[in-house]
Amino acid sequence: MAIRELLENRIIPYKMLYEAIEGTHGLVKGILPETGIPSLRIGLEYIKTVMKDFIDKSGEGLPIIGHHFSFPTEYLYCFDCVPVCIEATSYLLAALLPHGSEPFYDLITNWGHPFHTCSSQKGVLGMTLDDLFKFDAIITPTAPCDNTYASYPFFQYHKKIPLLAPDLPFLKEEKSYHYHGEQIRLSLEKLGEVIGQEPDYERLRKVLEIENNVTTLQLELFELKKAVPSPVENMFNAMAAAAAIYLSGREEKLNFYRDMLDIAKKRYKRGVHYGGEEKIRSIWPYMIIFFDLALCEWADRELGMSILFDIFNYNFADLVDTKSDDDTMFYGMAKKAMEAPMTKQSAEFYYPFIDDCVRLAKDYSADCFIFTSHIGCKQFGSVPQILREALRDEVGIPMLLIDVDVGDARFASEKIIREKIKLFAQTLL
Ligand code: SF4
């Protein structure tokens, strides 16, 4: 086997993803009308380009760095490396392949990993057990959940992969942002020693500036979602979640947001909803169903239900100050990381989450909430009833609760989930 192929084979699941993305993108282009699901068409186009770049860079021998989504991908661009987000990879495969990451969940479960842990991690744990990923190092903050603390040591102790774990505190205070900023810097320096590179903070600054520009566009798009009907299609949520990881810190992400904002503005001016009449405005305070992304389109077209937000899309982060000194930059990076979707909600007490949900419901004129209670996410299992009461008392809207594994169709199937949503929708009309 040629050296290049051997090197590329350190990220075999990315090759699988590339083929799945290419195939899906070809179908979208070949079958759907020009106006059909633009977020999917545009998002896949950009992700395909970036995925190809990752495979090429792996073939050139750049180090493969695994990371938790709580350590934002763009922070790794102070190195020449191929970043692999453990959680996003498990779920993008769940979204694009028949049976998704299920064979890998089974593999790691058979090895002895508890079945009820988070499928976002079990997928890549199984792939690594099977040597489909060959990581040079892995970095994860000590957050946001027990699954993270308990699952990542597998990489270090069983696979002997160097594991860096910057500490992430629970308190959201000035001293915490300073502390976590220092932890990020120290861990990047340590990571540099492991892979034999010096972190390039000037390059990092440029990448953060791209992300700042994305945030500005994102906030503009969120403002448009306040309109009734919402001018943003449901599939945008799924593609924005994928873009947050795979296009992180790159021009492609900026272009994705520019394209989507342009489309949303046109719909807004014409007062139209993507899927026909908007009858119900829903907010999903936790995750959408990754193994059934078509549900987004089904909700738009069959139910007239807008999904205004899911957890990966109500991100109102501050911009990172890139013009001052390094300390200020790391402070901003820490704040951004600690306020990031799911990290924020899972690494603090539930009061701010309830407050945010009530505020979102009011600001975005939501008719209902749909809470997907994910089996892996133990810390969130206690929240739904409190949230349901808060939404009822403060806003006067109902909440549907569905028990699922968002990345494993064998726990609650697509059919069962859609049936529950359909019945719930009927009670609202
Ligand atoms: S879904 Fe829950 S359990 Fe899984 S990584 Fe996120 S916070 Fe952790």
mmCIF file with all atom_site columns, C-alpha atoms and ligand atoms in Angstrom, residues 68-69 87 91 118-121 144-148 286-287 312 342 346 374 376-380, ligand 1:
data_model
loop_
_atom_site.group_PDB
_atom_site.id
_atom_site.type_symbol
_atom_site.label_atom_id
_atom_site.label_alt_id
_atom_site.label_comp_id
_atom_site.label_asym_id
_atom_site.label_entity_id
_atom_site.label_seq_id
_atom_site.pdbx_PDB_ins_code
_atom_site.Cartn_x
_atom_site.Cartn_y
_atom_site.Cartn_z
_atom_site.occupancy
_atom_site.B_iso_or_equiv
_atom_site.pdbx_formal_charge
_atom_site.auth_seq_id
_atom_site.auth_comp_id
_atom_site.auth_asym_id
_atom_site.auth_atom_id
_atom_site.pdbx_PDB_model_num
ATOM   1  C  CA  . HIS A 1 68  ? -14.436 16.980 22.454 1.00 0.00 ? 68  HIS A CA  1
ATOM   2  C  CA  . PHE A 1 69  ? -16.904 19.544 21.071 1.00 0.00 ? 69  PHE A CA  1
ATOM   3  C  CA  . GLU A 1 87  ? -19.055 13.544 19.197 1.00 0.00 ? 87  GLU A CA  1
ATOM   4  C  CA  . TYR A 1 91  ? -23.587 11.665 14.901 1.00 0.00 ? 91  TYR A CA  1
ATOM   5  C  CA  . CYS A 1 118 ? -23.785 8.795  25.399 1.00 0.00 ? 118 CYS A CA  1
ATOM   6  C  CA  . SER A 1 119 ? -23.924 7.522  21.821 1.00 0.00 ? 119 SER A CA  1
ATOM   7  C  CA  . SER A 1 120 ? -22.134 10.715 20.704 1.00 0.00 ? 120 SER A CA  1
ATOM   8  C  CA  . GLN A 1 121 ? -18.980 9.214  22.195 1.00 0.00 ? 121 GLN A CA  1
ATOM   9  C  CA  . PRO A 1 144 ? -19.639 18.996 30.233 1.00 0.00 ? 144 PRO A CA  1
ATOM   10 C  CA  . CYS A 1 145 ? -20.956 15.659 31.555 1.00 0.00 ? 145 CYS A CA  1
ATOM   11 C  CA  . ASP A 1 146 ? -20.208 12.446 33.419 1.00 0.00 ? 146 ASP A CA  1
ATOM   12 C  CA  . ASN A 1 147 ? -20.131 10.596 30.092 1.00 0.00 ? 147 ASN A CA  1
ATOM   13 C  CA  . THR A 1 148 ? -17.178 12.698 29.056 1.00 0.00 ? 148 THR A CA  1
ATOM   14 C  CA  . TYR A 1 286 ? -32.256 19.779 23.554 1.00 0.00 ? 286 TYR A CA  1
ATOM   15 C  CA  . MET A 1 287 ? -31.202 17.828 20.477 1.00 0.00 ? 287 MET A CA  1
ATOM   16 C  CA  . PHE A 1 312 ? -26.828 23.548 19.029 1.00 0.00 ? 312 PHE A CA  1
ATOM   17 C  CA  . MET A 1 342 ? -24.532 22.049 25.420 1.00 0.00 ? 342 MET A CA  1
ATOM   18 C  CA  . SER A 1 346 ? -24.748 20.783 30.892 1.00 0.00 ? 346 SER A CA  1
ATOM   19 C  CA  . HIS A 1 374 ? -31.507 11.501 25.487 1.00 0.00 ? 374 HIS A CA  1
ATOM   20 C  CA  . GLY A 1 376 ? -27.007 9.124  27.669 1.00 0.00 ? 376 GLY A CA  1
ATOM   21 C  CA  . CYS A 1 377 ? -27.621 12.554 29.142 1.00 0.00 ? 377 CYS A CA  1
ATOM   22 C  CA  . LYS A 1 378 ? -28.266 11.742 32.786 1.00 0.00 ? 378 LYS A CA  1
ATOM   23 C  CA  . GLN A 1 379 ? -27.861 15.291 34.059 1.00 0.00 ? 379 GLN A CA  1
ATOM   24 C  CA  . PHE A 1 380 ? -30.704 16.415 31.812 1.00 0.00 ? 380 PHE A CA  1
HETATM 25 S  S1  . SF4 B 2 .   ? -25.506 14.702 24.882 1.00 0.00 ? 1   SF4 B S1  1
HETATM 26 FE FE1 . SF4 B 2 .   ? -25.318 14.877 27.121 1.00 0.00 ? 1   SF4 B FE1 1
HETATM 27 S  S2  . SF4 B 2 .   ? -24.176 13.060 27.681 1.00 0.00 ? 1   SF4 B S2  1
HETATM 28 FE FE2 . SF4 B 2 .   ? -23.837 13.382 25.488 1.00 0.00 ? 1   SF4 B FE2 1
HETATM 29 S  S3  . SF4 B 2 .   ? -21.969 14.647 25.350 1.00 0.00 ? 1   SF4 B S3  1
HETATM 30 FE FE3 . SF4 B 2 .   ? -23.731 16.055 25.382 1.00 0.00 ? 1   SF4 B FE3 1
HETATM 31 S  S4  . SF4 B 2 .   ? -23.914 16.600 27.559 1.00 0.00 ? 1   SF4 B S4  1
HETATM 32 FE FE4 . SF4 B 2 .   ? -22.686 14.742 27.459 1.00 0.00 ? 1   SF4 B FE4 1
#
